[in-house]
Amino acid sequence: MRDVLPELLAWWRAGETVGVGTVVATFRSAPRPPGASMLVGPDGTAVGSVSGGCVEGAVYDLGESVVGSGTPVLERYGVSDDDAFAVGLTCGGILDVYVEKVNRETFPELGEIAADVEAGRPVALATVSEHPAPAWLGRRLVVRPDEPTTGSLGSARADDAVHDDALGLLAHGSNATLTYGPDGERRGEGMRVFVWAFAPKPRMLVFGAIDFAAAVAKVGSFLGYHVTVCDARPVFATNSRFPDADEVVVDWPHRYLTAEAEAGRVDGRTVITVLTHDPKFDVPLLEVALRLPEVAYVGAMGSRRTHEDRLARLREAGVDEKEIPRLSSPIGLDLGARTPEETAISIAAEIVAGRWGGTGERLRDRVGSIHSEDLQ
């Protein structure tokens, strides 16, 4: 929903009614992840996508129908390959799409949720997408860390169960459909709840204000990271040299990373790229980075000779053999990259592969499913 939130909010504020279709679960080679949304505007405009173009027509028609009836619908597209082709889902994947009517009356909490998202405050929205009792369908619970919940799914038991699970999803910044018994029983079935986890953007920390850093910052921003470029040299660390970075910091890299970690601004989604390939910056920085309890990725630029020298210096500094394997160096996948832009793509490819368990192989040379496991 994040991608279509500005348009949805504008119509909501104007008192209009919008049909909203959201991917709440995916299986096999589904084209869009859970949380991808499409709007059917009051003027007939279609905004966003649930399948990259495959089933948009069917979801658009269903959105118009739901706006008219007011009854939410959970629809599965692509039950089989033949059915998938019939509705245009030619990839053979399976999508569960929840379609609802949204206006000020049906979704009064939207304005406050949008304000949280805009300010970077974590907030989760849980919506009942399936339940044996029709009265539960479409009920919402809004979850914020360290604050009371607002709304209700239908019972205190259900609210408590979903509240705890939603906080877990917020911590990881992931959306998911959760399954419970009709009254929120954890081991039951019958109620499905989709949770949008609007966590702040994950962070990409780029150390070294060089030309490669500008390209990495641009790709990181494109991938949805909050990008920080840090260098101790003020003549190089300027906003004009890094227009795609969210912030440019002049500080010693190891000192900045230590302060950010102590302030709780480094977590399991954070990626760290070290591009300076200068021992006086690299070694103290990597000492800190490799000892952080939770980061998604630590990569360092340099030739193989630079890498071997760096490893020797890290060992001399006391970094042990359990910590060193966390380092991706030389940084990136082997794409044959030469330019800063190509190198940035190779670094981004390694980060994405690490996140989803990809191998970096050419898909044409692989046998079986494109994805290593079903996305659910």
Coordinates of C-alpha atoms in Angstrom, one line a residue:
M1 CA 0.0 0.0 0.0
R2 CA 2.9 2.4 0.6
D3 CA 3.3 3.0 -3.1
V4 CA -0.3 4.1 -3.7
L5 CA -0.8 5.8 -0.3
P6 CA -0.6 9.4 -1.6
E7 CA -3.4 8.8 -4.2
L8 CA -5.5 6.9 -1.7
L9 CA -5.1 9.5 0.9
A10 CA -6.0 12.3 -1.5
W11 CA -9.3 10.6 -2.4
W12 CA -10.0 9.7 1.2
R13 CA -9.5 13.4 2.3
A14 CA -11.8 14.5 -0.5
G15 CA -14.6 12.2 0.9
E16 CA -14.4 9.9 -2.1
T17 CA -14.8 6.1 -2.2
V18 CA -12.1 3.9 -3.6
G19 CA -11.8 0.2 -4.3
V20 CA -8.6 -1.2 -3.0
G21 CA -7.2 -4.6 -4.0
T22 CA -4.2 -5.9 -2.0
V23 CA -2.0 -9.0 -2.4
V24 CA -2.2 -10.8 0.9
A25 CA -0.5 -14.0 0.1
T26 CA 1.6 -15.4 -2.8
F27 CA 2.7 -18.9 -3.9
R28 CA 5.2 -20.1 -6.5
S29 CA 6.4 -17.5 -9.0
A30 CA 4.0 -14.8 -8.1
P31 CA 4.9 -11.4 -9.7
R32 CA 4.3 -9.1 -6.8
P33 CA 4.8 -9.5 -3.0
P34 CA 2.3 -9.3 -0.2
G35 CA 1.3 -5.7 0.4
A36 CA 1.3 -4.7 -3.3
S37 CA -1.9 -2.7 -3.9
M38 CA -4.1 -1.4 -6.7
L39 CA -6.7 1.3 -6.5
V40 CA -9.9 1.7 -8.4
G41 CA -10.5 5.4 -8.2
P42 CA -13.9 7.2 -8.1
D43 CA -13.2 8.6 -11.6
G44 CA -12.4 5.1 -12.9
T45 CA -8.6 5.6 -12.7
A46 CA -6.5 2.5 -11.9
V47 CA -3.4 3.2 -9.7
G48 CA -0.8 0.7 -8.7
S49 CA -0.5 -3.0 -9.5
V50 CA -1.1 -6.4 -7.9
S51 CA 0.6 -8.5 -10.5
G52 CA 2.7 -6.4 -12.8
G53 CA -0.1 -6.3 -15.4
C54 CA -1.3 -10.0 -15.3
V55 CA -4.6 -9.9 -13.5
E56 CA -5.2 -6.1 -13.2
G57 CA -8.3 -6.3 -15.4
A58 CA -10.0 -8.9 -13.2
V59 CA -9.1 -7.1 -10.0
Y60 CA -10.3 -3.8 -11.5
D61 CA -13.7 -5.3 -12.2
L62 CA -13.9 -6.9 -8.8
G63 CA -12.9 -3.5 -7.2
E64 CA -15.8 -1.8 -9.0
S65 CA -18.2 -4.6 -7.8
V66 CA -17.0 -4.3 -4.1
V67 CA -17.4 -0.5 -4.2
G68 CA -21.0 -1.1 -5.2
S69 CA -21.8 -3.8 -2.7
G70 CA -19.6 -2.7 0.2
T71 CA -18.7 -6.3 1.0
P72 CA -15.0 -7.2 1.0
V73 CA -13.9 -10.2 -1.1
L74 CA -10.9 -12.5 -0.9
E75 CA -10.1 -13.8 -4.4
R76 CA -7.5 -16.3 -5.5
Y77 CA -6.0 -16.0 -9.0
G78 CA -4.0 -18.8 -10.5
V79 CA -5.3 -21.9 -8.8
S80 CA -3.8 -23.8 -11.7
D81 CA -1.7 -22.9 -14.7
D82 CA -4.7 -23.2 -17.0
D83 CA -6.8 -21.0 -14.7
A84 CA -3.9 -18.5 -14.4
F85 CA -3.7 -18.2 -18.1
A86 CA -7.5 -17.6 -18.3
V87 CA -7.2 -14.5 -16.1
G88 CA -3.8 -13.5 -17.5
L89 CA -1.5 -14.8 -14.8
T90 CA 0.8 -16.3 -17.3
C91 CA 3.7 -16.8 -14.9
G92 CA 1.8 -19.7 -13.3
G93 CA 2.0 -18.2 -9.8
I94 CA -0.8 -17.9 -7.3
L95 CA -2.1 -14.7 -5.7
D96 CA -4.6 -14.1 -3.0
V97 CA -6.1 -10.6 -3.4
Y98 CA -8.2 -9.0 -0.8
V99 CA -10.5 -6.3 -2.2
E100 CA -12.3 -3.8 -0.1
K101 CA -14.2 -0.5 -0.2
V102 CA -12.3 2.4 1.4
N103 CA -13.6 5.8 2.4
R104 CA -13.8 8.0 5.6
E105 CA -16.6 5.8 7.0
T106 CA -15.1 2.4 6.3
F107 CA -11.5 3.3 7.2
P108 CA -11.4 6.3 9.6
E109 CA -7.9 5.4 10.8
L110 CA -6.3 6.0 7.4
G111 CA -5.3 9.6 8.1
E112 CA -3.4 8.8 11.3
I113 CA -1.7 5.8 9.7
A114 CA -0.6 7.9 6.7
A115 CA 0.9 10.5 9.1
D116 CA 2.9 7.7 10.8
V117 CA 4.2 6.4 7.5
E118 CA 5.2 9.9 6.4
A119 CA 7.0 10.6 9.6
G120 CA 8.8 7.3 9.6
R121 CA 7.1 6.0 12.7
P122 CA 6.5 2.3 12.8
V123 CA 2.8 1.3 12.6
A124 CA 1.1 -2.0 11.7
L125 CA -2.4 -2.4 10.3
A126 CA -4.1 -5.8 10.7
T127 CA -7.2 -6.5 8.7
V128 CA -9.4 -9.6 8.9
S129 CA -9.4 -11.0 5.3
E130 CA -11.2 -14.3 6.0
H131 CA -13.5 -15.5 8.8
P132 CA -16.5 -17.9 9.1
A133 CA -18.5 -15.0 10.7
P134 CA -19.2 -12.4 8.1
A135 CA -19.4 -9.6 10.7
W136 CA -15.6 -10.0 11.4
L137 CA -14.6 -9.5 7.8
G138 CA -12.8 -6.3 7.2
R139 CA -12.3 -5.4 10.9
R140 CA -9.0 -3.6 11.7
L141 CA -6.5 -3.3 14.5
V142 CA -3.8 -0.6 14.5
V143 CA -0.6 -1.6 16.3
R144 CA 2.2 0.8 17.3
P145 CA 5.2 -0.1 19.5
D146 CA 4.8 1.0 23.2
E147 CA 1.3 2.4 22.6
P148 CA -2.2 1.0 23.1
T149 CA -3.9 -0.5 20.1
T150 CA -6.8 1.1 18.3
G151 CA -9.7 -0.7 16.7
S152 CA -10.6 -4.3 17.3
L153 CA -10.8 -7.5 15.2
G154 CA -13.7 -8.8 17.1
S155 CA -12.5 -10.1 20.5
A156 CA -9.9 -9.3 23.1
R157 CA -8.3 -12.7 22.6
A158 CA -7.9 -12.1 18.8
D159 CA -6.6 -8.6 19.4
D160 CA -3.9 -9.8 21.9
A161 CA -2.7 -12.6 19.6
V162 CA -2.5 -10.4 16.5
H163 CA -0.9 -7.5 18.5
D164 CA 2.0 -9.6 19.5
D165 CA 2.6 -11.1 16.0
A166 CA 2.2 -7.7 14.4
L167 CA 5.0 -6.3 16.6
G168 CA 7.2 -9.1 15.4
L169 CA 6.5 -8.3 11.7
L170 CA 7.2 -4.6 12.4
A171 CA 10.6 -5.6 13.8
H172 CA 11.5 -7.3 10.5
G173 CA 9.7 -4.8 8.2
S174 CA 7.7 -7.6 6.5
N175 CA 4.0 -8.0 5.6
A176 CA 2.2 -11.3 6.1
T177 CA -1.1 -13.2 6.3
L178 CA -1.5 -14.8 9.7
T179 CA -3.8 -17.7 10.5
Y180 CA -5.7 -18.2 13.7
G181 CA -8.8 -20.0 15.0
P182 CA -12.1 -18.0 14.8
D183 CA -11.5 -16.3 18.1
G184 CA -7.8 -15.8 17.7
E185 CA -6.7 -19.3 18.8
R186 CA -3.0 -19.7 17.8
R187 CA -3.3 -23.3 16.8
G188 CA -6.7 -23.0 15.0
E189 CA -7.8 -22.2 11.5
G190 CA -10.7 -20.2 10.1
M191 CA -9.5 -16.6 10.5
R192 CA -6.9 -15.1 8.3
V193 CA -5.5 -11.6 9.1
F194 CA -3.3 -9.6 6.8
V195 CA -0.8 -7.4 8.5
W196 CA 0.8 -4.4 6.7
A197 CA 4.0 -3.6 8.6
F198 CA 4.9 0.0 7.9
A199 CA 8.3 0.0 9.4
P200 CA 10.8 2.8 8.7
K201 CA 12.9 2.2 5.6
P202 CA 15.8 -0.2 6.1
R203 CA 19.1 1.6 6.2
M204 CA 22.0 1.5 3.7
L205 CA 25.2 2.9 5.2
V206 CA 27.8 3.7 2.5
F207 CA 31.3 4.5 3.9
G208 CA 33.7 6.3 1.6
A209 CA 32.8 9.4 -0.4
I210 CA 34.1 8.2 -3.8
D211 CA 32.5 8.0 -7.2
F212 CA 31.4 4.4 -6.7
A213 CA 29.6 5.6 -3.5
A214 CA 27.4 7.9 -5.6
A215 CA 26.3 5.1 -7.8
V216 CA 25.7 2.7 -4.8
A217 CA 23.6 5.5 -3.1
K218 CA 21.5 5.9 -6.2
V219 CA 20.8 2.1 -6.5
G220 CA 20.2 1.8 -2.8
S221 CA 17.6 4.6 -2.9
F222 CA 15.9 2.9 -5.8
L223 CA 15.7 -0.3 -3.8
G224 CA 13.9 1.5 -1.0
Y225 CA 16.7 2.0 1.5
H226 CA 17.3 5.1 3.6
V227 CA 20.8 5.9 2.4
T228 CA 23.6 7.5 4.5
V229 CA 27.0 8.3 3.0
C230 CA 29.7 8.8 5.6
D231 CA 33.3 10.0 5.2
A232 CA 35.8 11.8 7.5
R233 CA 36.9 14.2 4.7
P234 CA 34.6 17.2 4.5
V235 CA 35.9 18.2 1.0
F236 CA 34.4 15.0 -0.4
A237 CA 31.4 14.3 1.8
T238 CA 29.0 16.9 0.4
N239 CA 25.3 16.8 -0.5
S240 CA 26.1 18.1 -4.0
R241 CA 28.2 15.0 -4.8
F242 CA 25.6 12.6 -3.4
P243 CA 22.2 13.9 -4.5
D244 CA 20.5 10.5 -4.1
A245 CA 21.6 10.0 -0.5
D246 CA 19.1 10.8 2.3
E247 CA 21.9 12.2 4.4
V248 CA 25.7 12.9 4.1
V249 CA 27.7 12.7 7.3
V250 CA 31.2 14.0 7.9
D251 CA 32.7 11.8 10.7
W252 CA 35.2 9.0 11.2
P253 CA 33.3 5.9 9.9
H254 CA 34.0 3.7 12.9
R255 CA 32.9 6.4 15.3
Y256 CA 29.7 7.1 13.4
L257 CA 28.7 3.5 13.1
T258 CA 29.4 2.9 16.8
A259 CA 27.2 5.9 17.7
E260 CA 24.4 4.7 15.4
A261 CA 24.4 1.2 16.8
E262 CA 24.4 2.5 20.4
A263 CA 21.4 4.7 19.5
G264 CA 19.5 1.7 18.2
R265 CA 19.5 2.9 14.6
V266 CA 21.2 -0.2 13.2
D267 CA 19.2 -3.4 13.0
G268 CA 18.8 -6.7 11.2
R269 CA 17.7 -5.0 8.0
T270 CA 20.7 -2.7 7.8
V271 CA 23.3 -3.1 5.0
I272 CA 26.8 -1.7 5.3
T273 CA 29.1 -1.1 2.3
V274 CA 32.7 -0.1 2.9
L275 CA 34.1 1.5 -0.3
T276 CA 37.2 3.4 1.0
H277 CA 39.7 0.5 0.6
D278 CA 42.0 2.5 2.9
P279 CA 43.2 0.6 6.0
K280 CA 43.1 3.6 8.4
F281 CA 39.4 3.8 7.7
D282 CA 38.5 0.2 6.8
V283 CA 40.0 -1.7 9.7
P284 CA 38.5 0.2 12.6
L285 CA 35.2 0.4 10.8
L286 CA 35.0 -3.3 10.0
E287 CA 36.0 -4.1 13.6
V288 CA 32.8 -2.5 14.7
A289 CA 30.6 -3.7 11.8
L290 CA 31.6 -7.4 12.1
R291 CA 30.8 -7.4 15.8
L292 CA 27.3 -6.0 15.5
P293 CA 24.8 -8.6 16.6
E294 CA 22.4 -8.0 13.8
V295 CA 23.0 -6.6 10.3
A296 CA 21.9 -7.9 7.0
Y297 CA 25.1 -7.4 5.1
V298 CA 28.7 -6.1 5.4
G299 CA 30.6 -5.7 2.2
A300 CA 34.0 -4.1 1.5
M301 CA 35.5 -3.0 -1.8
G302 CA 39.0 -3.8 -2.9
S303 CA 41.2 -6.2 -4.9
R304 CA 42.0 -9.7 -3.7
R305 CA 45.4 -8.4 -2.6
T306 CA 43.7 -5.6 -0.6
H307 CA 41.3 -8.2 0.8
E308 CA 44.1 -10.4 2.1
D309 CA 45.9 -7.5 3.6
R310 CA 42.7 -6.3 5.2
L311 CA 42.0 -9.8 6.7
A312 CA 45.5 -9.9 8.2
R313 CA 45.0 -6.5 9.8
L314 CA 41.6 -7.5 11.1
R315 CA 43.1 -10.6 12.7
E316 CA 45.8 -8.5 14.3
A317 CA 43.1 -6.2 15.7
G318 CA 41.5 -9.1 17.4
V319 CA 38.6 -10.0 15.0
D320 CA 38.1 -13.7 15.4
E321 CA 37.4 -16.5 12.9
K322 CA 33.7 -16.5 13.7
E323 CA 33.3 -12.9 12.8
I324 CA 35.4 -12.7 9.6
P325 CA 33.1 -14.9 7.5
R326 CA 30.4 -12.2 7.8
L327 CA 32.4 -10.0 5.5
S328 CA 31.6 -10.0 1.8
S329 CA 34.9 -9.1 0.2
P330 CA 35.7 -8.4 -2.6
I331 CA 32.3 -6.8 -2.6
G332 CA 29.5 -7.8 -5.1
L333 CA 28.6 -10.6 -7.5
D334 CA 30.8 -11.4 -10.5
L335 CA 29.0 -9.5 -13.3
G336 CA 32.2 -8.4 -15.0
A337 CA 31.4 -4.8 -13.8
R338 CA 33.8 -2.0 -14.8
T339 CA 32.0 1.4 -14.3
P340 CA 30.8 2.7 -10.9
E341 CA 27.2 2.1 -12.1
E342 CA 27.9 -1.5 -13.1
T343 CA 29.7 -2.1 -9.8
A344 CA 26.7 -0.6 -7.9
I345 CA 24.5 -3.1 -9.7
S346 CA 26.8 -6.0 -8.7
I347 CA 26.8 -4.9 -5.0
A348 CA 23.0 -4.5 -5.1
A349 CA 22.6 -7.9 -6.7
E350 CA 24.6 -9.5 -3.8
I351 CA 22.5 -7.7 -1.2
V352 CA 19.3 -8.9 -2.9
A353 CA 20.6 -12.5 -3.3
G354 CA 21.5 -12.5 0.4
R355 CA 18.1 -11.3 1.5
W356 CA 16.2 -13.9 -0.5
G357 CA 18.6 -16.8 -0.6
G358 CA 19.4 -16.4 -4.3
T359 CA 22.4 -18.1 -5.9
G360 CA 23.4 -15.5 -8.5
E361 CA 23.1 -18.1 -11.2
R362 CA 21.5 -17.4 -14.6
L363 CA 17.9 -18.4 -14.4
R364 CA 18.0 -20.0 -17.8
D365 CA 20.6 -22.5 -16.4
R366 CA 18.5 -23.5 -13.4
V367 CA 16.0 -26.3 -13.3
G368 CA 12.7 -26.1 -11.4
S369 CA 11.1 -23.1 -9.6
I370 CA 12.5 -19.7 -10.1
H371 CA 12.2 -19.0 -6.4
S372 CA 14.1 -21.2 -4.0
E373 CA 10.9 -21.6 -2.0
D374 CA 7.3 -20.5 -2.1
L375 CA 6.5 -17.1 -0.8
Q376 CA 3.6 -17.2 1.5

